Coordinates of N, CA and C in Angstrom, one line a residue:
X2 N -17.6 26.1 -12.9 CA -18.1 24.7 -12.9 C -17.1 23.8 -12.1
X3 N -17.8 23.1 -10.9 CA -16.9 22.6 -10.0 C -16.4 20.9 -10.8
X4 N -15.1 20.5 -10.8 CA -14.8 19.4 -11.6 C -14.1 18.9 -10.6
X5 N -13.9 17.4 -10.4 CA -13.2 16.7 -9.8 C -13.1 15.1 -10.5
X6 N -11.8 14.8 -11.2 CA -11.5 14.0 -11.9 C -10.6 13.1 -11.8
X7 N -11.0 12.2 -11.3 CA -10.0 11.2 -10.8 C -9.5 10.0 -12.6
X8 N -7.9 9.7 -11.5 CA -7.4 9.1 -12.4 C -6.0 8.0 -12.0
X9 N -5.7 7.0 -12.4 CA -5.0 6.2 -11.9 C -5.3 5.0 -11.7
X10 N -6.5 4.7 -12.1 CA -7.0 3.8 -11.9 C -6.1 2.9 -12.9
X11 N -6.9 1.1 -13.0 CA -6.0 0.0 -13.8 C -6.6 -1.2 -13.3
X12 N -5.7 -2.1 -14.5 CA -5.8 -3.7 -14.2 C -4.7 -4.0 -13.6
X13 N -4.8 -4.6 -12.3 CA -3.5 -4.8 -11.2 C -3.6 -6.5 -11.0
X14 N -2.4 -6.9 -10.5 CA -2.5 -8.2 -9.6 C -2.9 -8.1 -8.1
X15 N -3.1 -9.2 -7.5 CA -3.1 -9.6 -6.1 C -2.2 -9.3 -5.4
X16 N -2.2 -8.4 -4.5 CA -0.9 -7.6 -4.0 C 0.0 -6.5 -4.6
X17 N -0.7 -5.9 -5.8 CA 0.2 -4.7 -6.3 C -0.8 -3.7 -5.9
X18 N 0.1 -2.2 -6.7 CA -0.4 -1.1 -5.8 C -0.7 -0.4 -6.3
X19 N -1.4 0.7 -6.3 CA -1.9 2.1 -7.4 C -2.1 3.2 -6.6
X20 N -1.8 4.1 -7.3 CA -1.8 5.7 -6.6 C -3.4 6.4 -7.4
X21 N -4.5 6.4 -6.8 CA -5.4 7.5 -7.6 C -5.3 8.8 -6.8
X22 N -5.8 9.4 -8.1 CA -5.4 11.0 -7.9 C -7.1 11.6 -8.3
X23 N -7.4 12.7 -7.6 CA -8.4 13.8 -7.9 C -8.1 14.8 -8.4
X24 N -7.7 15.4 -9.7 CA -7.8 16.8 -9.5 C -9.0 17.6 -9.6
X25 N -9.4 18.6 -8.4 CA -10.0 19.6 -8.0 C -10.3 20.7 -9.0
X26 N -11.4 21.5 -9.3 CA -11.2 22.6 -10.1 C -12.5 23.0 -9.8
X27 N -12.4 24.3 -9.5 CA -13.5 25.2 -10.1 C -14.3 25.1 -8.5
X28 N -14.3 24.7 -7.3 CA -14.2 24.8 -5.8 C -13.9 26.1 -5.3
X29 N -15.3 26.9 -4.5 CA -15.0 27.8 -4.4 C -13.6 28.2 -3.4
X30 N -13.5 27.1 -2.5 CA -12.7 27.2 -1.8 C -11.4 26.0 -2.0
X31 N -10.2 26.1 -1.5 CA -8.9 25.4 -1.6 C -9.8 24.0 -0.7
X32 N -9.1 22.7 -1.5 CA -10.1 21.5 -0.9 C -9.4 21.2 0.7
X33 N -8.8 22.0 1.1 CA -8.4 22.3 2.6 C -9.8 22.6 3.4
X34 N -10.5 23.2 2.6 CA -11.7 23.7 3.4 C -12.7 22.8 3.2
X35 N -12.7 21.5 2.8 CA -13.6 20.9 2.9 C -13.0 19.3 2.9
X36 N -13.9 18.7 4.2 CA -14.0 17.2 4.1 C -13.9 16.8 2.5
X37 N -13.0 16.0 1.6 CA -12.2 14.8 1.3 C -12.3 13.8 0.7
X38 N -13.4 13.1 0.2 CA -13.4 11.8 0.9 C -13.4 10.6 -0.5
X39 N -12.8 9.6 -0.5 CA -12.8 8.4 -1.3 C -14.0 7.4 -0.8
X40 N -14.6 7.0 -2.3 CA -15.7 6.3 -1.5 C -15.7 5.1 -3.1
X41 N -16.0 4.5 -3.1 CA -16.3 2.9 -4.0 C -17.4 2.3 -4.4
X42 N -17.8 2.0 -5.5 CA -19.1 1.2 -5.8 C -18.2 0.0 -7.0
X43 N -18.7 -1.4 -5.9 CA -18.5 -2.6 -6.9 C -20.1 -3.4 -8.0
X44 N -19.5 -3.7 -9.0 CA -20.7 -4.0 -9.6 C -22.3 -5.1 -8.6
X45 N -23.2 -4.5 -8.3 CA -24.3 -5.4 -8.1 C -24.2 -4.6 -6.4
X46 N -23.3 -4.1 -5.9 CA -23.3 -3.3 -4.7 C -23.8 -2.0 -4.1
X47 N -24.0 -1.4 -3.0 CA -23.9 -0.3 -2.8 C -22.5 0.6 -3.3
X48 N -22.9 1.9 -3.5 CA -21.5 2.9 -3.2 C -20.6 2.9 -1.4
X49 N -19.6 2.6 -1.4 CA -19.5 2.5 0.0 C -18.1 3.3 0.4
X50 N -18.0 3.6 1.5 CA -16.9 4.6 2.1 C -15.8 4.0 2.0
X51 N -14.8 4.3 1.8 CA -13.1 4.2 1.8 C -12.2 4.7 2.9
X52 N -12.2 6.2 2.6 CA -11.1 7.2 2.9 C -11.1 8.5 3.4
X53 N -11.1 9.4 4.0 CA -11.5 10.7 4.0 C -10.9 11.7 4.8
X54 N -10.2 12.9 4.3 CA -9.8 13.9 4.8 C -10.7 14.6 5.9
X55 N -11.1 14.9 7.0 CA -12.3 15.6 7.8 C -11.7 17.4 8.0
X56 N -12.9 18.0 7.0 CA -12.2 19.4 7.6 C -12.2 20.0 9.0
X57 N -12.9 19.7 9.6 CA -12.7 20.3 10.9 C -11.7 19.9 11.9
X58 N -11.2 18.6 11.8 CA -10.0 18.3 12.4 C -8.6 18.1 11.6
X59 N -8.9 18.0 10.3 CA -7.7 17.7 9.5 C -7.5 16.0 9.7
X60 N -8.1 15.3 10.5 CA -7.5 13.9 10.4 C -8.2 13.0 9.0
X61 N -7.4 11.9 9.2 CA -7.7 11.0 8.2 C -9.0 9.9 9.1
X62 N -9.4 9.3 8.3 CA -10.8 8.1 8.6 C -10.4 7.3 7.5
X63 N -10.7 5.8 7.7 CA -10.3 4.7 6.9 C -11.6 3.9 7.3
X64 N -12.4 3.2 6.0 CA -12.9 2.0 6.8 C -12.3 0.9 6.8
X65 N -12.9 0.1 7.3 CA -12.2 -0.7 8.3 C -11.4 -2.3 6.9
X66 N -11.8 -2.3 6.4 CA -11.8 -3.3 5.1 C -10.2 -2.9 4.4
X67 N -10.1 -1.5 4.4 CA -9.0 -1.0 3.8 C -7.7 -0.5 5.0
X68 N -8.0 -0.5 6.2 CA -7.1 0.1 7.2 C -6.0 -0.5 7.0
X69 N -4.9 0.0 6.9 CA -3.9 -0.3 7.0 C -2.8 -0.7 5.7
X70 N -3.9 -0.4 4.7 CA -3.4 -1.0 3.1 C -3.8 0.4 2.6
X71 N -4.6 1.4 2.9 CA -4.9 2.4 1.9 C -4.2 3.6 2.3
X72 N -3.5 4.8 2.2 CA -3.2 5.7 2.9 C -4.0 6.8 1.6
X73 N -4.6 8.1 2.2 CA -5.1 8.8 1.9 C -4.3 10.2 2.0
X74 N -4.1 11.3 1.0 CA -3.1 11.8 1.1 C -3.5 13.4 0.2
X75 N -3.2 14.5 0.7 CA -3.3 15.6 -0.6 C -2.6 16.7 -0.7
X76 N -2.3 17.6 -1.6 CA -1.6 18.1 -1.8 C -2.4 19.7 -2.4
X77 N -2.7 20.5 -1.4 CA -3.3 21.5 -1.2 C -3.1 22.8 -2.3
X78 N -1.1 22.5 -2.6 CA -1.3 23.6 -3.4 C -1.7 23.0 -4.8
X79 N -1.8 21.9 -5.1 CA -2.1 21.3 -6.2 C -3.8 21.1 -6.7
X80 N -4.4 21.4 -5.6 CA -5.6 21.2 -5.4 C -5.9 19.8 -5.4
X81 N -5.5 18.6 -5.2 CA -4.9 17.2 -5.6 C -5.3 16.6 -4.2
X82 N -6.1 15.3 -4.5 CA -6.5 14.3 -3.6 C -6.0 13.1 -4.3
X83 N -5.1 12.2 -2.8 CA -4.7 11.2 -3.4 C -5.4 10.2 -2.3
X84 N -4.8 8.9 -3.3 CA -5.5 7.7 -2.4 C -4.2 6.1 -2.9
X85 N -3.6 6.4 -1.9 CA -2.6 5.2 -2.3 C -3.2 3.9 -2.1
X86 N -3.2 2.7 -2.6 CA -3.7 1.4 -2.1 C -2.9 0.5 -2.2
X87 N -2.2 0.0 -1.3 CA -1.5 -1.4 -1.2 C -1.8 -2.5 -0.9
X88 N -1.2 -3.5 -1.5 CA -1.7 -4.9 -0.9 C -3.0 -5.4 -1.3
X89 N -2.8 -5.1 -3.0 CA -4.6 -5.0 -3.2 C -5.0 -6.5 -3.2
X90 N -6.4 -6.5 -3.2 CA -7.3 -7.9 -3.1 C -8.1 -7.7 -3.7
X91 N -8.2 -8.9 -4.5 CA -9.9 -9.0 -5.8 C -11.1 -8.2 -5.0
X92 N -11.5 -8.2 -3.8 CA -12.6 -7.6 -3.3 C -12.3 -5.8 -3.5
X93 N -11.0 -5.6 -3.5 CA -11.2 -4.0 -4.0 C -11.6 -3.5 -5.2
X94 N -11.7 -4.7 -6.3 CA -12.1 -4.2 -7.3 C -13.5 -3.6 -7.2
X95 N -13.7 -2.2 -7.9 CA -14.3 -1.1 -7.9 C -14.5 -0.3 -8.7
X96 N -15.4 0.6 -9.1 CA -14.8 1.8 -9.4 C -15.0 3.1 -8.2
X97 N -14.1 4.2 -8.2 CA -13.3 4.4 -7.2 C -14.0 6.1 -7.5
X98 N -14.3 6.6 -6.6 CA -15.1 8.5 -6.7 C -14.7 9.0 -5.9
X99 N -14.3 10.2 -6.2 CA -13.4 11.2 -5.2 C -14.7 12.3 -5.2
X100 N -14.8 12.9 -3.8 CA -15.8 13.4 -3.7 C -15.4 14.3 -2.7
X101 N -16.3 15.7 -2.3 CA -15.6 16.9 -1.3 C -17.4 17.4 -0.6
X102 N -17.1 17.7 0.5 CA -17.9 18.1 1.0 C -18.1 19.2 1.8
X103 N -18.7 19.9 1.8 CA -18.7 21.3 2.6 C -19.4 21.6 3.7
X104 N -19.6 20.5 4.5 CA -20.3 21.2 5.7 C -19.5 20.1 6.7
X105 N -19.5 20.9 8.4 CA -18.2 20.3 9.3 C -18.9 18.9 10.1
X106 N -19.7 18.3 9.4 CA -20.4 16.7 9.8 C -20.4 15.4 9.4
X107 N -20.3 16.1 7.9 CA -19.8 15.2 7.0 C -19.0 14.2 7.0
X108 N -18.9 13.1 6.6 CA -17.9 11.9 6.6 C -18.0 10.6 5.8
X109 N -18.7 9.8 6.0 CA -18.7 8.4 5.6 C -20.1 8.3 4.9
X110 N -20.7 9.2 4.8 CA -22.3 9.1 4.4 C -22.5 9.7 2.8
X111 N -22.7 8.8 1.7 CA -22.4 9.7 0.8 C -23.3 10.9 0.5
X112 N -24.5 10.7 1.0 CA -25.5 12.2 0.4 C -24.8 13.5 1.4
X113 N -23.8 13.4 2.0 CA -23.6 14.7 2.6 C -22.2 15.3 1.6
X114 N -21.9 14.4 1.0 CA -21.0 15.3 -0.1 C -21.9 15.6 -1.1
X115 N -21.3 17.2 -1.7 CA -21.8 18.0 -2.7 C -21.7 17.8 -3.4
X116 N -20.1 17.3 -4.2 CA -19.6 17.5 -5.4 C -18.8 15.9 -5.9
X117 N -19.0 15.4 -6.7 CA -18.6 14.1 -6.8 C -17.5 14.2 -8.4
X118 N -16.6 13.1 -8.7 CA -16.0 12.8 -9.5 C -17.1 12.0 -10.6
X119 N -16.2 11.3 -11.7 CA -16.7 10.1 -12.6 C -16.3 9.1 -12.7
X120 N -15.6 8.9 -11.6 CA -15.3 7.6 -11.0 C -13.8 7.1 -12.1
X121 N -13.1 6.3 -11.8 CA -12.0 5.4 -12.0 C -12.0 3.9 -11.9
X122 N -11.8 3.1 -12.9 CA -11.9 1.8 -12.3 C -10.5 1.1 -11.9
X123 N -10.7 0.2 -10.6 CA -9.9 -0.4 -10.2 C -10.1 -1.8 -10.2
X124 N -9.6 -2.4 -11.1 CA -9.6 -4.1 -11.4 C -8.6 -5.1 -10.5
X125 N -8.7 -5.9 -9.6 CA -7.8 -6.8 -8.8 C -8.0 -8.1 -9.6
X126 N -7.3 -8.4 -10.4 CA -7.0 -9.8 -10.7 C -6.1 -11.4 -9.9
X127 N -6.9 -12.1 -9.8 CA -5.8 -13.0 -8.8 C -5.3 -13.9 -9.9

């Protein structure tokens, strides 16, 4: 049974920082072999893209709302997806889904991920 469980989430200030974490389980393959990806749904909104490891090149993708404040990050032998966020802003509040995907097209779109988390919430208080 494939599990992916994120955690780290919190009630933060305006400008502080949080580390969320995925751990991976039960993936046929090490999450090396598969696109990655952090994605967000705020209350009354769509789910929307974040972050994402791409398997076929190995690079990172950021959208654009978070560039520069988010660093996406993982740790392969741990089977461990992270997602650092700095410099937060009331608009990041969320709750926050770590998700993997197995085919090499995949990216920013959520119906092309397989396997999803149960989300994490992230609160920005100003």
């Amino acid at each position: 049974q494939v599990q992916l469980v994120e955690s780290g989430g919190g009630l933060v200030q305006v400008g502080d920082s949080l580390r969320l974490s995925c751990a991976a389980s039960g993936l046929p393959f090490s999450i090396s072999r598969y696109t990655m990806g952090w994605f967000r749904q705020a209350p009354g909104k769509e789910r929307e893209f974040v972050a994402a490891f791409r398997r076929i090149n190995d690079r990172t993708y950021y959208a654009d709302s978070v560039k520069g404040r988010f660093t996406i990050s993982r740790d392969n032998a741990k089977n461990t997806l992270y997602l650092q966020m700095n410099s937060l802003k009331p608009e990041d509040t969320a709750v926050y889904f770590c998700a993997a995907c197995s085919t090499a097209v995949g990216l920013t779109t959520q119906n092309e991920y397989d396997y999803w988390g149960q989300g994490t919430q992230v609160t920005v208080s100003s």
